Amino acid sequence: MKKLSFSVLMLFALSCESPSSMDPGTPKSKQEANESSLKVVNGTFSFETVDEFETTVKKIGSMSSQEYSLWQKSHDVKTLYSEYLSLPPDASLQQVAETRPHLITLNEKTNAYELNSVNSNYAKVTNEKGLVIINNATYQFSSTEVKCIKGIDQNAASTLLTSKREEYEANSIKFSSVEEGFKPGRNAKVGPWEKEQRGNAIRDMKGWDGDYYLKSWLVCRYYWIPNPWFPGMDRGMMAIEVSGKYYREKGWGPDEERTPQQYSTTWSFELSDGLANFGTYYPYSGTWTESGIPSFAKVLYDGIPCDIRNLNIPVTATDFNKNGNSVTSTTTFVVTN
């Protein structure tokens, strides 16, 4: 049975979030995430620098679903994320993956259909094909690689999208493979996590339709953002994301998804930046809740590669049982080193 590991978020869900010690926090106004230098070129967001791109990604990631929807619509750009949201609830993920592979891909390791991006925050600022312009170069972010080419015209975008791996060098395309799970080595240690867990049952929701469960995924990805102008100036990045859905397991067909009263997660772990302070760990934590969505994806960390230890991430779906009582299904990801 196929699993959906990235969520279809409703556009007008409400959320509140307490940022972590490294998170820039929720924007004070909608304009704060709309830098004056941000442009739209041929339906694609354009950033002057990687730093500006990363700053905007983090600010967008801290918005509620409603805030993001308003921000995206104000720029009139079809993003990878907004196009995913527009899929009908009964859409066949397998069929979408076959007809629109730039939007959804099958993760061969987990046998799950995922949004085709390195993480859900990046999908919010790339166009529907995963493209974004940074420093006069066109980039594409997918779940398996990050690649770029000099130039911002339609020819550059077409070359980037249609070239095969064996053609990259001839077409002056720089790329980085996206790796999941453990990657040892100083300044590049990604946690040994690509996990799926199912929570406890919420019993007999209506007295006849069986039990409901929370299923969660934790994935850690490592990648480089290539710099086509200055060789050797590529930027190493790491992302930790948790996602989940609330469903009834039918056993004879696709799981029946249900929208719970609320999703929430509280995460905590320790980071060592791998640079001047390598071996010195500092706490990293945060909380997040959101209501009105059938499933979710939440980026917990997106930054330089770090050593990580003492990770603890409980994920909870809260719903009402048949007696009207508030009950929970919970999974907890724990890594102790």
mmCIF file of C-alpha atoms in Angstrom:
data_model
loop_
_atom_site.group_PDB
_atom_site.id
_atom_site.type_symbol
_atom_site.label_atom_id
_atom_site.label_comp_id
_atom_site.label_asym_id
_atom_site.label_seq_id
_atom_site.Cartn_x
_atom_site.Cartn_y
_atom_site.Cartn_z
ATOM 1 C CA MET A 1 0.000 0.000 0.000
ATOM 2 C CA LYS A 2 1.372 3.392 -0.943
ATOM 3 C CA LYS A 3 1.824 5.998 1.752
ATOM 4 C CA LEU A 4 1.566 9.758 1.571
ATOM 5 C CA SER A 5 4.509 11.186 3.508
ATOM 6 C CA PHE A 6 4.047 14.821 2.531
ATOM 7 C CA SER A 7 0.843 16.556 3.481
ATOM 8 C CA VAL A 8 -1.910 18.256 1.534
ATOM 9 C CA LEU A 9 -2.349 21.373 3.676
ATOM 10 C CA MET A 10 -5.581 23.354 3.518
ATOM 11 C CA LEU A 11 -5.047 26.906 2.379
ATOM 12 C CA PHE A 12 -6.858 28.638 5.187
ATOM 13 C CA ALA A 13 -5.761 26.630 8.214
ATOM 14 C CA LEU A 14 -4.828 28.432 11.383
ATOM 15 C CA SER A 15 -1.573 27.784 13.168
ATOM 16 C CA CYS A 16 0.614 29.104 15.917
ATOM 17 C CA GLU A 17 4.284 28.421 16.370
ATOM 18 C CA SER A 18 6.908 29.101 18.966
ATOM 19 C CA PRO A 19 10.234 29.509 17.132
ATOM 20 C CA SER A 20 13.390 27.693 18.124
ATOM 21 C CA SER A 21 16.502 29.410 19.421
ATOM 22 C CA MET A 22 17.870 29.741 15.876
ATOM 23 C CA ASP A 23 14.604 30.461 14.045
ATOM 24 C CA PRO A 24 14.022 34.033 12.813
ATOM 25 C CA GLY A 25 10.465 33.816 14.086
ATOM 26 C CA THR A 26 7.112 34.735 12.673
ATOM 27 C CA PRO A 27 7.218 37.863 10.506
ATOM 28 C CA LYS A 28 5.947 40.990 12.269
ATOM 29 C CA SER A 29 4.136 41.911 9.085
ATOM 30 C CA LYS A 30 3.472 40.433 5.689
ATOM 31 C CA GLN A 31 5.898 42.932 4.200
ATOM 32 C CA GLU A 32 8.782 41.661 6.339
ATOM 33 C CA ALA A 33 9.048 38.500 4.220
ATOM 34 C CA ASN A 34 8.690 40.528 1.028
ATOM 35 C CA GLU A 35 12.220 41.915 0.640
ATOM 36 C CA SER A 36 12.449 44.962 -1.575
ATOM 37 C CA SER A 37 14.916 43.171 -3.855
ATOM 38 C CA LEU A 38 12.633 40.167 -4.414
ATOM 39 C CA LYS A 39 11.530 40.024 -8.042
ATOM 40 C CA VAL A 40 9.498 37.753 -10.276
ATOM 41 C CA VAL A 41 11.056 36.830 -13.636
ATOM 42 C CA ASN A 42 9.036 34.726 -16.098
ATOM 43 C CA GLY A 43 6.808 33.436 -13.296
ATOM 44 C CA THR A 44 9.802 32.558 -11.103
ATOM 45 C CA PHE A 45 11.008 34.189 -7.887
ATOM 46 C CA SER A 46 14.401 35.862 -8.258
ATOM 47 C CA PHE A 47 16.833 36.491 -5.377
ATOM 48 C CA GLU A 48 20.062 38.453 -5.501
ATOM 49 C CA THR A 49 21.989 36.115 -3.176
ATOM 50 C CA VAL A 50 21.760 32.692 -1.540
ATOM 51 C CA ASP A 51 21.576 34.451 1.829
ATOM 52 C CA GLU A 52 18.491 36.369 0.703
ATOM 53 C CA PHE A 53 16.940 33.147 -0.584
ATOM 54 C CA GLU A 54 17.590 31.316 2.691
ATOM 55 C CA THR A 55 16.287 34.228 4.780
ATOM 56 C CA THR A 56 13.040 34.295 2.831
ATOM 57 C CA VAL A 57 12.694 30.499 3.017
ATOM 58 C CA LYS A 58 12.888 30.626 6.817
ATOM 59 C CA LYS A 59 10.421 33.495 7.108
ATOM 60 C CA ILE A 60 7.963 31.784 4.784
ATOM 61 C CA GLY A 61 8.365 28.552 6.754
ATOM 62 C CA SER A 62 7.258 30.301 9.944
ATOM 63 C CA MET A 63 4.005 31.583 8.413
ATOM 64 C CA SER A 64 0.635 30.005 9.008
ATOM 65 C CA SER A 65 -1.066 28.379 6.043
ATOM 66 C CA GLN A 66 -3.361 31.385 5.676
ATOM 67 C CA GLU A 67 -0.475 33.866 5.788
ATOM 68 C CA TYR A 68 1.465 31.907 3.211
ATOM 69 C CA SER A 69 -1.543 31.674 0.896
ATOM 70 C CA LEU A 70 -1.967 35.453 0.993
ATOM 71 C CA TRP A 71 1.759 36.002 0.420
ATOM 72 C CA GLN A 72 1.892 33.610 -2.524
ATOM 73 C CA LYS A 73 -1.211 35.058 -4.154
ATOM 74 C CA SER A 74 0.077 38.608 -3.722
ATOM 75 C CA HIS A 75 3.007 37.714 -5.991
ATOM 76 C CA ASP A 76 0.833 35.814 -8.470
ATOM 77 C CA VAL A 77 3.361 32.964 -8.731
ATOM 78 C CA LYS A 78 2.324 29.325 -8.976
ATOM 79 C CA THR A 79 4.672 27.634 -6.545
ATOM 80 C CA LEU A 80 5.378 23.928 -6.277
ATOM 81 C CA TYR A 81 3.647 24.021 -2.900
ATOM 82 C CA SER A 82 0.539 25.899 -4.061
ATOM 83 C CA GLU A 83 0.134 23.562 -7.034
ATOM 84 C CA TYR A 84 0.320 20.579 -4.697
ATOM 85 C CA LEU A 85 -2.328 22.153 -2.487
ATOM 86 C CA SER A 86 -4.618 22.563 -5.502
ATOM 87 C CA LEU A 87 -4.756 18.808 -6.168
ATOM 88 C CA PRO A 88 -8.287 17.457 -5.596
ATOM 89 C CA PRO A 89 -8.682 15.412 -2.397
ATOM 90 C CA ASP A 90 -9.394 12.239 -4.375
ATOM 91 C CA ALA A 91 -6.402 12.632 -6.706
ATOM 92 C CA SER A 92 -4.431 9.454 -7.350
ATOM 93 C CA LEU A 93 -0.895 10.177 -6.161
ATOM 94 C CA GLN A 94 0.443 7.429 -8.404
ATOM 95 C CA GLN A 95 -1.211 9.010 -11.434
ATOM 96 C CA VAL A 96 0.003 12.491 -10.488
ATOM 97 C CA ALA A 97 3.552 11.143 -10.077
ATOM 98 C CA GLU A 98 3.364 9.636 -13.552
ATOM 99 C CA THR A 99 1.854 12.674 -15.299
ATOM 100 C CA ARG A 100 3.473 15.490 -13.286
ATOM 101 C CA PRO A 101 6.759 14.063 -11.961
ATOM 102 C CA HIS A 102 8.050 17.572 -11.211
ATOM 103 C CA LEU A 103 5.312 17.798 -8.564
ATOM 104 C CA ILE A 104 5.267 14.393 -6.881
ATOM 105 C CA THR A 105 7.819 11.599 -6.836
ATOM 106 C CA LEU A 106 7.983 8.094 -5.381
ATOM 107 C CA ASN A 107 10.617 7.623 -2.684
ATOM 108 C CA GLU A 108 12.045 4.192 -3.479
ATOM 109 C CA LYS A 109 13.378 3.776 0.071
ATOM 110 C CA THR A 110 10.100 4.365 1.871
ATOM 111 C CA ASN A 111 7.711 3.459 -0.985
ATOM 112 C CA ALA A 112 5.946 6.740 -0.253
ATOM 113 C CA TYR A 113 4.807 9.497 -2.597
ATOM 114 C CA GLU A 114 6.432 12.788 -1.649
ATOM 115 C CA LEU A 115 6.456 16.382 -2.758
ATOM 116 C CA ASN A 116 9.370 16.614 -5.192
ATOM 117 C CA SER A 117 11.538 19.063 -3.229
ATOM 118 C CA VAL A 118 14.350 18.939 -0.687
ATOM 119 C CA ASN A 119 11.845 20.159 1.908
ATOM 120 C CA SER A 120 8.413 21.759 2.054
ATOM 121 C CA ASN A 121 9.783 25.249 2.795
ATOM 122 C CA TYR A 122 11.792 25.317 -0.441
ATOM 123 C CA ALA A 123 8.678 24.257 -2.339
ATOM 124 C CA LYS A 124 6.977 27.441 -1.142
ATOM 125 C CA VAL A 125 9.413 29.725 -2.992
ATOM 126 C CA THR A 126 10.140 27.676 -6.128
ATOM 127 C CA ASN A 127 7.796 27.668 -9.097
ATOM 128 C CA GLU A 128 5.615 24.704 -10.030
ATOM 129 C CA LYS A 129 8.603 22.932 -11.612
ATOM 130 C CA GLY A 130 10.920 23.583 -8.672
ATOM 131 C CA LEU A 131 12.733 26.509 -10.315
ATOM 132 C CA VAL A 132 14.091 29.630 -8.635
ATOM 133 C CA ILE A 133 16.567 32.304 -9.724
ATOM 134 C CA ILE A 134 19.516 33.112 -7.459
ATOM 135 C CA ASN A 135 22.318 35.515 -8.393
ATOM 136 C CA ASN A 136 21.513 35.487 -12.135
ATOM 137 C CA ALA A 137 21.487 31.683 -12.302
ATOM 138 C CA THR A 138 18.508 29.331 -12.610
ATOM 139 C CA TYR A 139 18.192 26.580 -10.001
ATOM 140 C CA GLN A 140 15.984 23.535 -9.672
ATOM 141 C CA PHE A 141 15.418 21.878 -6.292
ATOM 142 C CA SER A 142 14.013 18.341 -6.290
ATOM 143 C CA SER A 143 13.948 15.519 -3.757
ATOM 144 C CA THR A 144 16.960 13.852 -5.405
ATOM 145 C CA GLU A 145 19.203 16.689 -6.595
ATOM 146 C CA VAL A 146 19.921 20.414 -6.657
ATOM 147 C CA LYS A 147 21.159 21.756 -9.988
ATOM 148 C CA CYS A 148 21.801 25.126 -11.593
ATOM 149 C CA ILE A 149 22.843 26.821 -14.818
ATOM 150 C CA LYS A 150 24.047 30.344 -15.562
ATOM 151 C CA GLY A 151 21.366 32.577 -17.044
ATOM 152 C CA ILE A 152 17.742 33.394 -16.282
ATOM 153 C CA ASP A 153 16.030 33.213 -19.668
ATOM 154 C CA GLN A 154 13.635 30.534 -20.908
ATOM 155 C CA ASN A 155 16.444 28.755 -22.765
ATOM 156 C CA ALA A 156 18.418 28.331 -19.532
ATOM 157 C CA ALA A 157 15.337 26.972 -17.742
ATOM 158 C CA SER A 158 14.561 24.566 -20.585
ATOM 159 C CA THR A 159 18.134 23.271 -20.673
ATOM 160 C CA LEU A 160 18.079 22.733 -16.912
ATOM 161 C CA LEU A 161 14.767 20.850 -17.004
ATOM 162 C CA THR A 162 15.419 18.626 -20.031
ATOM 163 C CA SER A 163 19.106 17.699 -19.684
ATOM 164 C CA LYS A 164 19.980 14.178 -18.578
ATOM 165 C CA ARG A 165 22.663 13.545 -15.964
ATOM 166 C CA GLU A 166 25.211 12.509 -18.608
ATOM 167 C CA GLU A 167 24.612 15.833 -20.372
ATOM 168 C CA TYR A 168 25.165 18.087 -17.364
ATOM 169 C CA GLU A 169 28.858 18.760 -17.932
ATOM 170 C CA ALA A 170 28.445 19.480 -21.644
ATOM 171 C CA ASN A 171 25.566 21.844 -20.857
ATOM 172 C CA SER A 172 27.463 23.613 -18.037
ATOM 173 C CA ILE A 173 25.049 22.398 -15.367
ATOM 174 C CA LYS A 174 26.339 22.126 -11.805
ATOM 175 C CA PHE A 175 24.538 19.741 -9.452
ATOM 176 C CA SER A 176 24.488 18.115 -6.056
ATOM 177 C CA SER A 177 22.789 14.852 -5.151
ATOM 178 C CA VAL A 178 20.391 14.951 -2.203
ATOM 179 C CA GLU A 179 21.297 12.324 0.368
ATOM 180 C CA GLU A 180 19.027 10.913 3.042
ATOM 181 C CA GLY A 181 20.052 9.411 6.313
ATOM 182 C CA PHE A 182 23.540 9.178 7.777
ATOM 183 C CA LYS A 183 26.531 10.882 6.162
ATOM 184 C CA PRO A 184 29.616 10.677 8.404
ATOM 185 C CA GLY A 185 32.417 13.190 8.514
ATOM 186 C CA ARG A 186 33.158 16.531 10.155
ATOM 187 C CA ASN A 187 30.895 19.352 9.002
ATOM 188 C CA ALA A 188 28.630 16.912 7.183
ATOM 189 C CA LYS A 189 27.036 14.665 9.768
ATOM 190 C CA VAL A 190 23.386 14.030 9.103
ATOM 191 C CA GLY A 191 21.448 12.048 11.623
ATOM 192 C CA PRO A 192 20.714 8.367 10.962
ATOM 193 C CA TRP A 193 17.020 9.073 10.503
ATOM 194 C CA GLU A 194 14.602 8.035 7.876
ATOM 195 C CA LYS A 195 11.898 6.670 10.092
ATOM 196 C CA GLU A 196 8.211 5.876 9.936
ATOM 197 C CA GLN A 197 6.104 5.333 13.035
ATOM 198 C CA ARG A 198 2.467 4.720 13.824
ATOM 199 C CA GLY A 199 0.866 6.041 16.976
ATOM 200 C CA ASN A 200 -1.643 4.466 19.312
ATOM 201 C CA ALA A 201 -5.209 3.955 18.116
ATOM 202 C CA ILE A 202 -7.990 6.430 18.782
ATOM 203 C CA ARG A 203 -10.675 3.872 19.377
ATOM 204 C CA ASP A 204 -13.937 3.428 17.555
ATOM 205 C CA MET A 205 -14.466 7.017 16.434
ATOM 206 C CA LYS A 206 -18.134 6.688 15.480
ATOM 207 C CA GLY A 207 -18.968 3.281 16.850
ATOM 208 C CA TRP A 208 -18.835 1.667 13.409
ATOM 209 C CA ASP A 209 -15.933 2.952 11.339
ATOM 210 C CA GLY A 210 -13.042 1.496 13.340
ATOM 211 C CA ASP A 211 -9.923 3.003 14.852
ATOM 212 C CA TYR A 212 -7.873 5.961 13.655
ATOM 213 C CA TYR A 213 -4.130 6.402 13.854
ATOM 214 C CA LEU A 214 -1.455 9.020 13.428
ATOM 215 C CA LYS A 215 1.363 7.970 11.100
ATOM 216 C CA SER A 216 4.495 10.121 11.104
ATOM 217 C CA TRP A 217 7.713 10.298 9.116
ATOM 218 C CA LEU A 218 11.053 11.829 10.067
ATOM 219 C CA VAL A 219 13.621 12.439 7.353
ATOM 220 C CA CYS A 220 16.994 14.153 7.352
ATOM 221 C CA ARG A 221 18.450 15.379 4.027
ATOM 222 C CA TYR A 222 21.904 16.646 3.142
ATOM 223 C CA TYR A 223 22.717 18.586 -0.042
ATOM 224 C CA TRP A 224 24.813 21.369 -1.553
ATOM 225 C CA ILE A 225 23.616 24.576 -3.192
ATOM 226 C CA PRO A 226 26.047 24.886 -6.141
ATOM 227 C CA ASN A 227 27.630 28.212 -7.066
ATOM 228 C CA PRO A 228 28.031 28.356 -10.879
ATOM 229 C CA TRP A 229 30.036 31.595 -10.769
ATOM 230 C CA PHE A 230 32.675 30.745 -8.176
ATOM 231 C CA PRO A 231 33.917 27.115 -8.066
ATOM 232 C CA GLY A 232 34.574 25.925 -4.530
ATOM 233 C CA MET A 233 31.984 28.285 -3.050
ATOM 234 C CA ASP A 234 29.136 25.765 -2.924
ATOM 235 C CA ARG A 235 27.062 25.857 0.264
ATOM 236 C CA GLY A 236 26.427 22.703 2.283
ATOM 237 C CA MET A 237 22.928 22.437 3.729
ATOM 238 C CA MET A 238 20.927 20.086 5.905
ATOM 239 C CA ALA A 239 17.179 19.831 6.518
ATOM 240 C CA ILE A 240 15.206 17.897 9.129
ATOM 241 C CA GLU A 241 11.493 17.510 8.433
ATOM 242 C CA VAL A 242 8.664 15.688 10.146
ATOM 243 C CA SER A 243 5.363 14.925 8.423
ATOM 244 C CA GLY A 244 2.266 12.944 9.210
ATOM 245 C CA LYS A 245 -1.294 11.988 8.451
ATOM 246 C CA TYR A 246 -4.303 10.838 10.457
ATOM 247 C CA TYR A 247 -6.107 7.894 8.917
ATOM 248 C CA ARG A 248 -8.177 4.755 9.201
ATOM 249 C CA GLU A 249 -6.386 1.702 7.867
ATOM 250 C CA LYS A 250 -8.905 -0.190 5.744
ATOM 251 C CA GLY A 251 -6.598 -3.062 4.806
ATOM 252 C CA TRP A 252 -8.191 -3.664 1.399
ATOM 253 C CA GLY A 253 -7.526 -0.318 -0.266
ATOM 254 C CA PRO A 254 -6.077 3.139 0.241
ATOM 255 C CA ASP A 255 -6.108 4.467 3.787
ATOM 256 C CA GLU A 256 -9.048 6.709 4.592
ATOM 257 C CA GLU A 257 -7.689 10.050 5.730
ATOM 258 C CA ARG A 258 -9.470 12.192 8.291
ATOM 259 C CA THR A 259 -8.834 15.745 9.474
ATOM 260 C CA PRO A 260 -8.205 15.691 13.232
ATOM 261 C CA GLN A 261 -8.993 18.502 15.601
ATOM 262 C CA GLN A 262 -5.337 19.490 15.741
ATOM 263 C CA TYR A 263 -1.763 18.428 14.978
ATOM 264 C CA SER A 264 1.119 19.436 17.218
ATOM 265 C CA THR A 265 4.784 18.749 17.747
ATOM 266 C CA THR A 266 7.426 19.881 20.193
ATOM 267 C CA TRP A 267 11.000 19.211 19.208
ATOM 268 C CA SER A 268 14.284 19.386 21.046
ATOM 269 C CA PHE A 269 17.818 18.338 20.196
ATOM 270 C CA GLU A 270 21.383 19.596 20.477
ATOM 271 C CA LEU A 271 23.457 20.947 17.591
ATOM 272 C CA SER A 272 27.165 21.380 17.014
ATOM 273 C CA ASP A 273 27.800 23.666 14.055
ATOM 274 C CA GLY A 274 30.820 21.721 12.773
ATOM 275 C CA LEU A 275 32.846 24.880 12.252
ATOM 276 C CA ALA A 276 34.770 26.901 14.826
ATOM 277 C CA ASN A 277 32.664 25.459 17.631
ATOM 278 C CA PHE A 278 32.847 21.856 16.465
ATOM 279 C CA GLY A 279 32.167 19.557 19.407
ATOM 280 C CA THR A 280 30.331 22.250 21.380
ATOM 281 C CA TYR A 281 26.611 21.538 21.464
ATOM 282 C CA TYR A 282 23.800 23.994 22.078
ATOM 283 C CA PRO A 283 20.043 23.384 22.509
ATOM 284 C CA TYR A 284 17.589 23.715 19.649
ATOM 285 C CA SER A 285 13.866 23.471 20.312
ATOM 286 C CA GLY A 286 10.465 24.669 19.231
ATOM 287 C CA THR A 287 6.740 23.975 19.201
ATOM 288 C CA TRP A 288 4.102 23.991 16.459
ATOM 289 C CA THR A 289 0.355 23.427 16.241
ATOM 290 C CA GLU A 290 -2.099 23.658 13.360
ATOM 291 C CA SER A 291 -5.783 22.926 12.922
ATOM 292 C CA GLY A 292 -8.039 22.237 9.961
ATOM 293 C CA ILE A 293 -5.568 20.232 7.865
ATOM 294 C CA PRO A 294 -5.854 16.542 6.909
ATOM 295 C CA SER A 295 -2.090 15.977 7.116
ATOM 296 C CA PHE A 296 1.055 18.056 7.596
ATOM 297 C CA ALA A 297 4.755 18.587 6.924
ATOM 298 C CA LYS A 298 6.943 20.711 9.178
ATOM 299 C CA VAL A 299 10.598 21.640 8.638
ATOM 300 C CA LEU A 300 12.310 21.652 12.030
ATOM 301 C CA TYR A 301 15.792 22.638 10.881
ATOM 302 C CA ASP A 302 17.171 24.039 7.632
ATOM 303 C CA GLY A 303 20.757 25.269 7.798
ATOM 304 C CA ILE A 304 24.402 24.309 7.764
ATOM 305 C CA PRO A 305 25.257 20.628 8.356
ATOM 306 C CA CYS A 306 25.556 19.868 12.057
ATOM 307 C CA ASP A 307 26.313 17.091 14.443
ATOM 308 C CA ILE A 308 23.058 16.351 16.248
ATOM 309 C CA ARG A 309 22.478 14.481 19.490
ATOM 310 C CA ASN A 310 19.746 13.799 22.033
ATOM 311 C CA LEU A 311 16.885 14.246 19.602
ATOM 312 C CA ASN A 312 13.323 14.016 20.903
ATOM 313 C CA ILE A 313 10.310 14.773 18.693
ATOM 314 C CA PRO A 314 6.826 13.786 19.902
ATOM 315 C CA VAL A 315 4.123 14.253 17.242
ATOM 316 C CA THR A 316 0.442 14.277 18.228
ATOM 317 C CA ALA A 317 -2.924 14.206 16.495
ATOM 318 C CA THR A 318 -5.746 15.345 18.781
ATOM 319 C CA ASP A 319 -9.342 14.460 17.960
ATOM 320 C CA PHE A 320 -12.710 13.874 19.610
ATOM 321 C CA ASN A 321 -13.877 10.317 20.159
ATOM 322 C CA LYS A 322 -17.491 9.156 19.831
ATOM 323 C CA ASN A 323 -18.240 10.363 23.373
ATOM 324 C CA GLY A 324 -17.001 13.881 22.588
ATOM 325 C CA ASN A 325 -13.839 13.516 24.660
ATOM 326 C CA SER A 326 -10.546 14.968 23.402
ATOM 327 C CA VAL A 327 -8.082 12.128 22.825
ATOM 328 C CA THR A 328 -4.671 11.822 21.169
ATOM 329 C CA SER A 329 -2.617 9.509 18.985
ATOM 330 C CA THR A 330 1.110 10.112 19.458
ATOM 331 C CA THR A 331 4.399 9.028 17.950
ATOM 332 C CA THR A 332 7.797 9.975 19.343
ATOM 333 C CA PHE A 333 11.094 10.025 17.484
ATOM 334 C CA VAL A 334 14.056 9.593 19.819
ATOM 335 C CA VAL A 335 17.760 9.444 18.965
ATOM 336 C CA THR A 336 20.261 9.416 21.821
ATOM 337 C CA ASN A 337 23.995 9.598 21.160
#
